[in-house]
Each structure stands twice: as C-alpha cells, then as structure tokens.
Short mmCIF file of C-alpha atoms in Angstrom, two decimals:
data_model
loop_
_atom_site.label_atom_id
_atom_site.label_comp_id
_atom_site.label_asym_id
_atom_site.label_seq_id
_atom_site.Cartn_x
_atom_site.Cartn_y
_atom_site.Cartn_z
CA MET A 1 5.01 -17.06 8.86
CA ASN A 2 4.21 -13.72 10.55
CA SER A 3 2.74 -12.49 6.97
CA PHE A 4 1.31 -14.16 3.79
CA ASN A 5 4.24 -14.72 2.11
CA SER A 6 3.05 -12.05 -0.57
CA PRO A 7 5.20 -9.30 -1.47
CA LEU A 8 2.07 -7.28 -3.12
CA LEU A 9 0.25 -7.71 0.33
CA ASP A 10 2.98 -6.61 2.15
CA SER A 11 4.07 -3.81 -0.08
CA ALA A 12 0.38 -2.51 0.03
CA VAL A 13 0.42 -2.84 3.79
CA ALA A 14 3.83 -1.04 4.13
CA GLU A 15 2.54 2.14 1.98
CA LEU A 16 -1.18 2.14 4.24
CA SER A 17 0.78 2.15 7.53
CA LYS A 18 2.83 5.30 6.27
CA LEU A 19 -0.05 7.21 6.35
CA PRO A 20 -0.44 9.19 9.70
CA GLY A 21 -2.72 7.47 12.48
CA ILE A 22 -2.96 4.06 10.58
CA GLY A 23 -0.64 1.36 12.16
CA HIS A 24 0.54 -2.15 10.90
CA LYS A 25 -3.16 -3.46 11.75
CA THR A 26 -5.27 -1.01 10.59
CA ALA A 27 -3.06 -1.36 7.41
CA LEU A 28 -3.58 -4.86 7.20
CA ARG A 29 -7.30 -4.48 7.84
CA LEU A 30 -7.46 -1.99 5.19
CA ALA A 31 -5.38 -4.43 2.61
CA LEU A 32 -7.64 -7.07 3.54
CA HIS A 33 -10.60 -4.98 2.64
CA LEU A 34 -9.89 -3.88 -0.48
CA LEU A 35 -8.89 -7.69 -1.45
CA ARG A 36 -12.31 -8.41 -0.77
CA GLN A 37 -13.45 -5.51 -3.01
CA GLU A 38 -14.63 -5.44 -6.65
CA LYS A 39 -11.08 -4.71 -8.49
CA GLU A 40 -12.61 -1.26 -9.92
CA THR A 41 -12.95 -0.09 -6.20
CA ALA A 42 -9.26 -1.00 -5.34
CA PHE A 43 -8.21 0.69 -8.89
CA ALA A 44 -10.27 3.88 -8.28
CA LEU A 45 -8.81 4.23 -5.03
CA GLY A 46 -5.06 3.93 -6.27
CA LYS A 47 -5.97 5.93 -9.03
CA SER A 48 -7.65 9.34 -7.34
CA ILE A 49 -4.57 9.05 -5.27
CA ILE A 50 -2.14 9.05 -8.23
CA GLU A 51 -3.41 11.25 -10.07
CA MET A 52 -4.51 14.08 -6.66
CA ARG A 53 -0.73 14.18 -6.06
CA ASP A 54 0.21 14.20 -9.57
CA ASN A 55 -1.93 16.98 -10.55
CA ILE A 56 -2.51 19.42 -7.78
CA GLN A 57 -0.31 22.20 -7.17
CA TYR A 58 -0.45 25.05 -4.82
CA CYS A 59 -1.72 28.39 -5.75
CA ARG A 60 1.20 30.96 -6.55
CA ARG A 61 -0.50 33.71 -5.07
CA CYS A 62 -2.13 32.47 -1.63
CA HIS A 63 -0.65 28.68 -1.66
CA ASN A 64 -4.07 27.02 -1.27
CA ILE A 65 -4.32 24.28 -2.98
CA SER A 66 -5.54 24.68 -6.33
CA GLU A 67 -5.58 22.57 -9.87
CA SER A 68 -4.29 25.71 -11.70
CA GLU A 69 -1.65 28.24 -11.02
CA LEU A 70 -4.12 30.47 -9.16
CA CYS A 71 -6.77 28.79 -6.96
CA PRO A 72 -10.73 29.54 -7.21
CA LEU A 73 -10.87 31.77 -4.51
CA CYS A 74 -7.72 34.15 -5.91
CA ASN A 75 -9.27 33.99 -9.31
CA ASP A 76 -13.19 34.91 -8.04
CA SER A 77 -13.43 38.80 -8.88
CA ARG A 78 -16.33 38.77 -6.29
CA ARG A 79 -13.62 38.48 -3.66
CA ASP A 80 -12.26 41.31 -2.15
CA PRO A 81 -8.18 41.72 -2.70
CA ALA A 82 -7.48 44.58 -0.13
CA ILE A 83 -8.52 42.08 2.81
CA VAL A 84 -6.24 39.11 3.18
CA CYS A 85 -6.69 36.31 6.11
CA VAL A 86 -3.38 34.56 7.16
CA VAL A 87 -3.85 30.88 7.95
CA GLU A 88 -1.45 28.16 9.23
CA ASN A 89 -2.84 25.39 6.29
CA VAL A 90 -5.31 24.85 3.82
CA LYS A 91 -7.56 23.08 6.25
CA ASP A 92 -8.11 26.55 8.23
CA VAL A 93 -9.14 28.26 4.71
CA LEU A 94 -11.98 25.68 4.71
CA THR A 95 -12.52 26.43 8.12
CA ILE A 96 -12.76 29.87 7.45
CA GLU A 97 -14.59 29.70 4.41
CA ALA A 98 -17.53 27.86 6.55
CA THR A 99 -18.30 30.56 8.57
CA HIS A 100 -19.16 33.10 5.78
CA GLU A 101 -17.74 36.02 7.06
CA HIS A 102 -14.53 36.84 5.45
CA HIS A 103 -14.91 37.40 1.71
CA GLY A 104 -11.48 38.47 0.93
CA LEU A 105 -8.45 36.60 0.11
CA TYR A 106 -6.24 34.01 2.12
CA HIS A 107 -2.28 33.63 2.47
CA VAL A 108 -1.46 30.29 3.58
CA LEU A 109 1.82 30.14 5.54
CA GLY A 110 2.11 26.32 5.57
CA GLY A 111 2.59 26.25 9.58
CA VAL A 112 3.37 28.05 12.85
CA ILE A 113 7.03 28.78 14.28
CA SER A 114 7.81 26.57 16.25
CA PRO A 115 11.45 26.24 17.57
CA LEU A 116 10.98 22.86 19.10
CA ASP A 117 9.84 21.51 15.80
CA GLY A 118 12.46 22.74 14.08
CA ILE A 119 10.03 25.29 12.12
CA SER A 120 11.40 28.71 11.63
CA PRO A 121 10.22 31.81 9.75
CA SER A 122 12.15 31.02 6.96
CA ASP A 123 10.37 27.55 6.52
CA LEU A 124 6.76 29.72 6.32
CA GLU A 125 5.28 31.61 3.50
CA ILE A 126 6.19 34.84 5.50
CA ASP A 127 8.64 36.82 2.94
CA SER A 128 5.59 35.30 0.19
CA LEU A 129 3.14 37.77 2.37
CA ILE A 130 5.27 40.83 2.85
CA LYS A 131 5.83 41.03 -0.75
CA ARG A 132 2.35 40.70 -1.17
CA VAL A 133 1.08 43.15 1.13
CA LYS A 134 4.02 45.54 -0.82
CA GLU A 135 2.86 44.48 -4.04
CA GLU A 136 -1.05 44.25 -4.12
CA GLY A 137 -2.42 47.24 -2.58
CA ILE A 138 -3.56 44.89 1.06
CA GLU A 139 -5.46 47.12 3.14
CA GLU A 140 -5.99 44.88 5.62
CA ILE A 141 -4.25 41.51 7.25
CA ILE A 142 -6.33 39.11 9.54
CA LEU A 143 -4.23 36.95 11.50
CA ALA A 144 -6.20 34.06 11.83
CA LEU A 145 -3.83 31.54 13.42
CA SER A 146 -4.70 29.15 16.29
CA PRO A 147 -4.57 31.24 20.00
CA THR A 148 -1.76 28.90 20.90
CA MET A 149 2.37 29.68 21.96
CA GLU A 150 3.25 28.91 18.88
CA GLY A 151 0.59 30.84 16.75
CA ASP A 152 0.88 33.71 18.93
CA THR A 153 4.76 33.65 18.46
CA THR A 154 3.73 33.89 14.48
CA ASN A 155 1.42 36.36 15.07
CA PHE A 156 3.81 38.60 16.51
CA TYR A 157 6.71 37.80 14.25
CA ILE A 158 4.58 38.98 11.37
CA TYR A 159 3.06 41.94 12.95
CA ARG A 160 6.86 43.20 13.61
CA LYS A 161 7.68 42.69 9.81
CA LEU A 162 4.65 44.44 8.69
CA ALA A 163 4.63 47.13 11.24
CA ASN A 164 6.28 49.97 8.81
CA LEU A 165 4.05 49.12 6.03
CA PRO A 166 0.63 51.04 5.56
CA VAL A 167 -1.46 47.98 6.30
CA LYS A 168 -4.28 47.37 9.10
CA ILE A 169 -3.25 44.74 11.01
CA THR A 170 -6.20 42.63 13.07
CA MET A 171 -6.27 39.24 14.59
CA LEU A 172 -9.18 36.66 15.43
CA ALA A 173 -11.15 38.10 18.60
CA ARG A 174 -10.58 36.04 21.71
CA GLY A 175 -13.26 35.23 24.20
CA LEU A 176 -16.19 33.30 25.38
CA ALA A 177 -17.31 30.28 22.80
CA ILE A 178 -20.84 31.21 22.06
CA GLY A 179 -23.01 28.34 23.34
CA ASN A 180 -20.32 27.73 26.35
CA GLU A 181 -21.55 28.01 30.23
CA LEU A 182 -19.81 30.89 31.95
CA GLU A 183 -18.47 28.00 34.51
CA TYR A 184 -16.35 26.15 32.08
CA ALA A 185 -14.53 28.85 30.58
CA ASP A 186 -10.85 28.85 31.43
CA GLU A 187 -9.77 31.88 33.50
CA LEU A 188 -7.25 33.17 30.91
CA THR A 189 -9.92 33.33 27.99
CA LEU A 190 -12.79 34.84 30.58
CA GLY A 191 -10.04 37.15 31.91
CA ARG A 192 -9.21 38.36 28.18
CA SER A 193 -12.75 38.66 27.21
CA ILE A 194 -13.33 40.88 30.43
CA LEU A 195 -10.69 43.15 29.06
CA ASN A 196 -11.27 43.20 25.67
CA ARG A 197 -15.34 43.59 26.30
CA THR A 198 -17.69 45.34 23.74
CA LEU A 199 -20.41 47.41 23.83
CA PHE A 200 -23.63 45.94 24.02
CA THR A 201 -25.22 47.40 21.10
CA ASP A 202 -22.02 46.32 19.19
CA SER A 203 -23.58 42.83 18.91
CA PHE A 204 -26.52 43.69 17.04
CA ASN A 205 -24.48 45.38 13.85
CA GLU A 206 -22.89 42.48 13.24
CA MET B 1 -17.25 26.73 -0.28
CA ASN B 2 -17.26 23.57 1.58
CA SER B 3 -14.42 21.94 -0.44
CA PHE B 4 -11.55 23.56 -2.32
CA ASN B 5 -13.04 23.43 -5.70
CA SER B 6 -10.70 20.52 -6.48
CA PRO B 7 -12.41 17.87 -8.05
CA LEU B 8 -9.28 15.57 -7.86
CA LEU B 9 -9.06 16.25 -4.03
CA ASP B 10 -12.84 15.70 -3.81
CA SER B 11 -12.20 12.11 -5.67
CA ALA B 12 -9.38 10.95 -3.59
CA VAL B 13 -11.46 11.90 -0.19
CA ALA B 14 -14.47 10.19 -1.70
CA GLU B 15 -12.48 7.09 -2.53
CA LEU B 16 -10.55 7.26 0.63
CA SER B 17 -13.66 7.23 2.93
CA LYS B 18 -15.05 4.18 1.51
CA LEU B 19 -12.72 2.28 3.50
CA PRO B 20 -13.73 0.90 7.01
CA GLY B 21 -13.55 3.34 10.03
CA ILE B 22 -12.37 5.97 7.60
CA GLY B 23 -14.82 9.00 7.73
CA HIS B 24 -14.95 12.38 5.74
CA LYS B 25 -12.45 14.06 8.04
CA THR B 26 -9.85 11.51 8.20
CA ALA B 27 -10.01 11.14 4.96
CA LEU B 28 -9.63 14.42 4.10
CA ARG B 29 -6.70 14.77 6.54
CA LEU B 30 -5.00 11.69 4.57
CA ALA B 31 -5.50 13.10 1.46
CA LEU B 32 -3.88 16.47 2.63
CA HIS B 33 -1.03 14.35 4.02
CA LEU B 34 -0.52 12.58 0.94
CA LEU B 35 -0.20 16.26 -0.98
CA ARG B 36 2.36 17.15 1.50
CA GLN B 37 4.53 14.20 0.42
CA GLU B 38 7.07 13.54 -1.93
CA LYS B 39 4.95 12.69 -5.05
CA GLU B 40 7.24 9.51 -5.25
CA THR B 41 5.08 8.43 -1.49
CA ALA B 42 1.80 9.10 -3.08
CA PHE B 43 2.37 7.25 -6.39
CA ALA B 44 4.07 4.27 -4.43
CA LEU B 45 1.02 3.77 -2.45
CA GLY B 46 -1.57 4.22 -5.33
CA LYS B 47 0.22 1.72 -6.99
CA SER B 48 0.34 -0.52 -4.35
CA ILE B 49 -3.12 -0.73 -4.06
CA ILE B 50 -3.60 -1.18 -7.54
CA GLU B 51 -1.11 -3.87 -7.73
CA MET B 52 -2.30 -6.06 -4.70
CA ARG B 53 -5.45 -6.08 -6.17
CA ASP B 54 -4.77 -7.09 -9.56
CA ASN B 55 -2.38 -9.76 -8.82
CA ILE B 56 -3.69 -11.66 -5.51
CA GLN B 57 -5.73 -14.15 -5.53
CA TYR B 58 -7.48 -16.84 -3.67
CA CYS B 59 -5.62 -20.27 -3.48
CA ARG B 60 -7.68 -22.85 -5.23
CA ARG B 61 -7.07 -25.39 -2.85
CA CYS B 62 -7.36 -23.40 0.72
CA HIS B 63 -8.60 -20.14 -0.38
CA ASN B 64 -6.16 -18.53 1.60
CA ILE B 65 -4.52 -15.30 -0.02
CA SER B 66 -1.97 -16.04 -2.67
CA GLU B 67 -0.05 -14.63 -5.55
CA SER B 68 -0.07 -18.32 -7.34
CA GLU B 69 -2.86 -20.81 -8.02
CA LEU B 70 -1.62 -22.86 -4.92
CA CYS B 71 -0.58 -20.39 -1.70
CA PRO B 72 2.85 -21.25 -0.15
CA LEU B 73 1.80 -23.02 2.68
CA CYS B 74 0.04 -25.54 0.29
CA ASN B 75 3.14 -25.15 -1.51
CA ASP B 76 4.98 -26.25 1.35
CA SER B 77 6.15 -29.97 1.40
CA ARG B 78 6.92 -29.81 5.12
CA ARG B 79 3.54 -29.28 6.26
CA ASP B 80 1.46 -31.85 7.05
CA PRO B 81 -1.22 -32.06 4.78
CA ALA B 82 -3.54 -35.16 6.72
CA ILE B 83 -4.20 -32.44 9.32
CA VAL B 84 -6.43 -29.47 8.12
CA CYS B 85 -6.96 -26.39 10.39
CA VAL B 86 -10.54 -24.61 9.14
CA VAL B 87 -10.47 -20.89 9.83
CA GLU B 88 -12.89 -17.96 9.12
CA ASN B 89 -10.57 -15.77 7.32
CA VAL B 90 -7.35 -15.39 6.23
CA LYS B 91 -6.34 -13.28 8.87
CA ASP B 92 -6.83 -16.31 11.37
CA VAL B 93 -4.52 -18.27 9.28
CA LEU B 94 -2.07 -15.80 10.26
CA THR B 95 -2.95 -15.53 13.93
CA ILE B 96 -3.01 -19.40 13.95
CA GLU B 97 0.64 -19.49 12.03
CA ALA B 98 1.83 -17.08 14.91
CA THR B 99 1.58 -19.96 17.47
CA HIS B 100 3.84 -22.28 15.90
CA GLU B 101 1.64 -25.04 17.13
CA HIS B 102 -0.21 -26.01 14.25
CA HIS B 103 2.09 -27.65 11.38
CA GLY B 104 -0.92 -29.14 8.78
CA LEU B 105 -2.54 -27.08 5.89
CA TYR B 106 -5.84 -25.01 6.36
CA HIS B 107 -9.07 -24.85 4.75
CA VAL B 108 -10.67 -20.41 4.89
CA LEU B 109 -14.56 -20.75 5.07
CA GLY B 110 -14.61 -17.07 4.16
CA GLY B 111 -17.10 -16.08 7.18
CA VAL B 112 -19.16 -18.20 9.65
CA ILE B 113 -22.71 -18.45 9.24
CA SER B 114 -24.71 -15.76 10.20
CA PRO B 115 -28.49 -16.03 9.21
CA LEU B 116 -29.44 -12.14 10.86
CA ASP B 117 -26.10 -11.02 8.05
CA GLY B 118 -27.33 -12.91 5.27
CA ILE B 119 -24.55 -15.56 5.40
CA SER B 120 -25.38 -19.25 4.47
CA PRO B 121 -23.65 -21.98 4.63
CA SER B 122 -23.71 -21.75 0.39
CA ASP B 123 -22.11 -18.64 0.78
CA LEU B 124 -19.14 -20.65 2.77
CA GLU B 125 -16.49 -22.74 1.08
CA ILE B 126 -17.91 -25.66 3.27
CA ASP B 127 -18.78 -27.68 -0.08
CA SER B 128 -14.99 -27.92 -0.93
CA LEU B 129 -13.94 -28.61 2.59
CA ILE B 130 -15.95 -31.79 2.27
CA LYS B 131 -14.64 -32.45 -1.32
CA ARG B 132 -11.03 -31.78 -0.02
CA VAL B 133 -11.93 -34.21 2.60
CA LYS B 134 -13.29 -36.87 0.54
CA GLU B 135 -10.11 -36.63 -2.19
CA GLU B 136 -7.55 -35.39 0.09
CA GLY B 137 -7.03 -38.34 2.50
CA ILE B 138 -7.23 -35.93 5.43
CA GLU B 139 -6.94 -37.60 8.65
CA GLU B 140 -8.22 -34.54 10.85
CA ILE B 141 -10.08 -31.67 10.74
CA ILE B 142 -9.35 -28.67 13.26
CA LEU B 143 -12.28 -26.55 13.49
CA ALA B 144 -10.85 -23.05 14.66
CA LEU B 145 -13.66 -20.88 14.80
CA SER B 146 -14.20 -18.06 17.57
CA PRO B 147 -16.17 -19.45 20.15
CA THR B 148 -19.57 -16.93 19.31
CA MET B 149 -23.14 -18.26 18.72
CA GLU B 150 -22.12 -17.46 14.64
CA GLY B 151 -18.79 -19.87 15.19
CA ASP B 152 -20.47 -22.48 16.93
CA THR B 153 -23.40 -22.91 14.42
CA THR B 154 -20.80 -23.23 11.46
CA ASN B 155 -18.72 -25.65 14.17
CA PHE B 156 -21.92 -27.83 14.16
CA TYR B 157 -22.76 -27.83 10.77
CA ILE B 158 -19.72 -28.81 9.21
CA TYR B 159 -19.75 -31.49 11.76
CA ARG B 160 -22.79 -32.89 10.78
CA LYS B 161 -21.79 -32.90 7.18
CA LEU B 162 -18.43 -34.80 7.57
CA ALA B 163 -19.96 -37.15 10.28
CA ASN B 164 -20.03 -40.08 7.87
CA LEU B 165 -16.60 -39.84 6.30
CA PRO B 166 -13.73 -41.44 7.93
CA VAL B 167 -12.07 -38.30 9.43
CA LYS B 168 -11.33 -37.39 12.76
CA ILE B 169 -12.89 -33.94 14.37
CA THR B 170 -11.37 -31.69 16.76
CA MET B 171 -11.83 -28.08 18.16
CA LEU B 172 -10.00 -25.57 19.60
CA ALA B 173 -9.93 -26.10 23.74
CA ARG B 174 -12.05 -23.88 25.72
CA GLY B 175 -10.70 -22.86 28.98
CA LEU B 176 -9.18 -20.07 30.85
CA ALA B 177 -6.83 -17.81 29.44
CA ILE B 178 -3.43 -18.41 29.90
CA GLY B 179 -2.26 -15.46 32.51
CA ASN B 180 -5.82 -14.72 33.45
CA GLU B 181 -6.89 -13.93 37.03
CA LEU B 182 -9.34 -16.99 38.17
CA GLU B 183 -11.76 -13.88 39.57
CA TYR B 184 -12.33 -12.30 36.19
CA ALA B 185 -12.95 -15.42 34.08
CA ASP B 186 -16.70 -15.27 33.02
CA GLU B 187 -18.96 -18.07 34.83
CA LEU B 188 -19.28 -20.09 31.13
CA THR B 189 -15.60 -20.31 30.31
CA LEU B 190 -14.84 -21.42 33.92
CA GLY B 191 -17.60 -23.84 33.99
CA ARG B 192 -16.44 -25.70 31.06
CA SER B 193 -13.11 -25.48 31.72
CA ILE B 194 -14.03 -27.46 35.25
CA LEU B 195 -15.89 -29.43 32.86
CA ASN B 196 -12.89 -30.47 30.59
CA ARG B 197 -10.29 -30.79 33.30
CA THR B 198 -7.29 -32.36 32.04
CA LEU B 199 -4.68 -34.44 33.98
CA PHE B 200 -2.12 -32.36 35.46
CA THR B 201 0.40 -34.32 34.20
CA ASP B 202 -0.62 -33.63 30.73
CA SER B 203 0.43 -30.02 31.10
CA PHE B 204 4.14 -30.82 31.37
CA ASN B 205 4.14 -32.85 27.91
CA GLU B 206 3.17 -29.91 25.73
#
C-alpha cells in the first residue's frame, strides 16, 4: 500500500500537487492537515477557491484582476488616464502601487516576449495597448518591465509599434539600488548609472 | 492599494495562508496561479478538498484514515490481527507499509506524550489500545514511535499500562542506518548498536 486506499484523499493530494512549488509529499502533508481541521476550515478554503475562480475576471480595459468589467483602478476618477504604466503581470500592479509614485492607469501585458518559452507578441496584450493609445488620448506610456533580456525585447517591440503615434514613451530608471553598497553593484548597472547620471539637485525635487 | 480590491481574491489568499508552511506571499502566488488556470482546474481543487474533508473519517478500530467505519487494512482478512503496530500518526502507517515487513494491523495514537506541547496520555488513543489488547486477542504489540524523548516517554507509558496483560511488547530495533558510514554514526546510536549486537548469521535469515 503506497496510499491510504482512499480515493478521496488521493484526489485531493493529486489536485493540491498541481499547484506550483507543491510536490506530492507537501500535498499529502497539506491534505492530512486539512483532515485534522474543523470541517468549516476545509470548506472555507475549498469554497473560496471555487468562488474566486468563478467570479474574478480581467478588466476589459487594462487586463488587471477585477470583479467587474472595469477594475477599481480604471474606475477611479482620481487617477490620471493620460499616463499608463505597462507591466508584465497583475502582481506587478501591486508592486508599483506599493510605491505610491504612479497616479495614472495600468496596462497588463500578461507576460513578456520570450521565444524560448514560445511567447510571441500575439500572445500578449500589445495590440490592445496600441488601440488604447490611439483611442484614449494617452500622453505617456511608462514601460515598467523587468530589466531582463525578455523585458528589454518587449520594451523595444512596444517602442517600435508606438513610434509613429503622438505619445511620450518612458521607461523605469536603471541605476544603483538605494541602500546598496557601491562595491556590490554589478558592472553593467554601475556603468549604466554613470552614463545616465542625473544633476545632483534633481534628487531634491522628487 | 495593497491588494487588488477584490474581496474574493483576498478571501482565497487568507484561506490558503492558513495552510502550514504557506505565508501570505506564497498564498497570493497560488491564488494568481489558480486564476490563470481553466475554471475546471480550480473547481476540481476546491471540490476535492471539500469532499475529502466531508467524507473521510477515522477507522473505529485503529484510527487510521478511512472512508468507511473500518479502514481497508482492518478489513483485510490477509492481515494478521494478532500483531498490532503502534504508530504516532496516519503518515507513519504509510511509512511502515512501504517497508512491506509488517503484515499485522495498526493502532494510530494521534500523537506522542509531550508535556511541553500540552499533550497528555488522555489526548491520545492509549485507552482504546489497552481495550483492543484486552478484547481482540492481540499477541504482540510493536511500538513503532520515533526514537525521540517524546517517543520513548510514550513507549514507556504504554509498556507500563500493558505490563500486566498477556501480550508480548516489542519495539523497533535501533542501530546503524543501512548504507551510512560508521564514522558518521552518532555515539549514542553506535553504543546502542554494540550493546544490542546480533549474531552474524541472523542477518542472513531476514
């Protein structure tokens, strides 16, 4: 006997081990944990997963997570619709929001161009971004993708697509991470931060 | 905004992060993963958790996991009911079964005596074990608890409780782990394996 001869437990373990980073052993541990809990606890978990997947959709405009057709950010009249920050995924929306430095809207691509992973521009929300730029009177697009090979490729692809449209295209500054010792900065970043050096007084205007 | 303003997502994240070893960040990652999957995948996970917790019970006799009143092991007429292996939890039943060396039944204590964790003998299935020994004609009890302070305490407690009953009480052999270098064995284990040395020919009879 390699299992408890319980199809119900086996099924729960099989479903749990489909989650990323959760192997068979962890799945079994989680299932046995749930068996030891009150029924209500396990039911609440099961129901919350089903209800979340059943009712959450993606914002028709920016493709962020939303419980209605437009997400709370797109619906917020205090946000500036002329500045749109382009991010890879919905988690990055949270990350940027946590800085409190962006007061415009978002556009979630759903990934970055990565030929090795079989992700081409048509798999991403790039056409819908161009459509928004044409129709919504967007003045600035902030490219906020990760400074990786794939992120840069995607940045460049979007830049080329938008080049003929009357929109300012900016990207996140690259340079020394605040709080890091100079000695531990990599050469590429340090070199870039010398090339893109800013006037000393500018840092007081932020 | 520190969340997606989605009560449904927040609720799923909160429930997921109640699982052992899963913090808020991991829970969010799992929830976002589930949102990217087909509805059927998330529904299958949710339903399997609910159905498992709703229908799995514990065996009336040995307290192993079971979908009926008696578990498949207790119901298996090929197993020897005269030899009962006492284990800490249901997972240990699997571990012992994987060795294919025990052909009797089990008795799951549901823990070990641990005053520091507030677990006393009355919290464990010890009375029901004594009752089984008295009523079921058990000839041998194999104590298969972990060789820890708590395991040994529990072994000794059970031994004392069963001392006046006509039952043979054995425990798992302690000694060198097979495949380990002598040089890395701890002194306690090595000393024990010298005291409990076995006749060389015995090892061929296994």
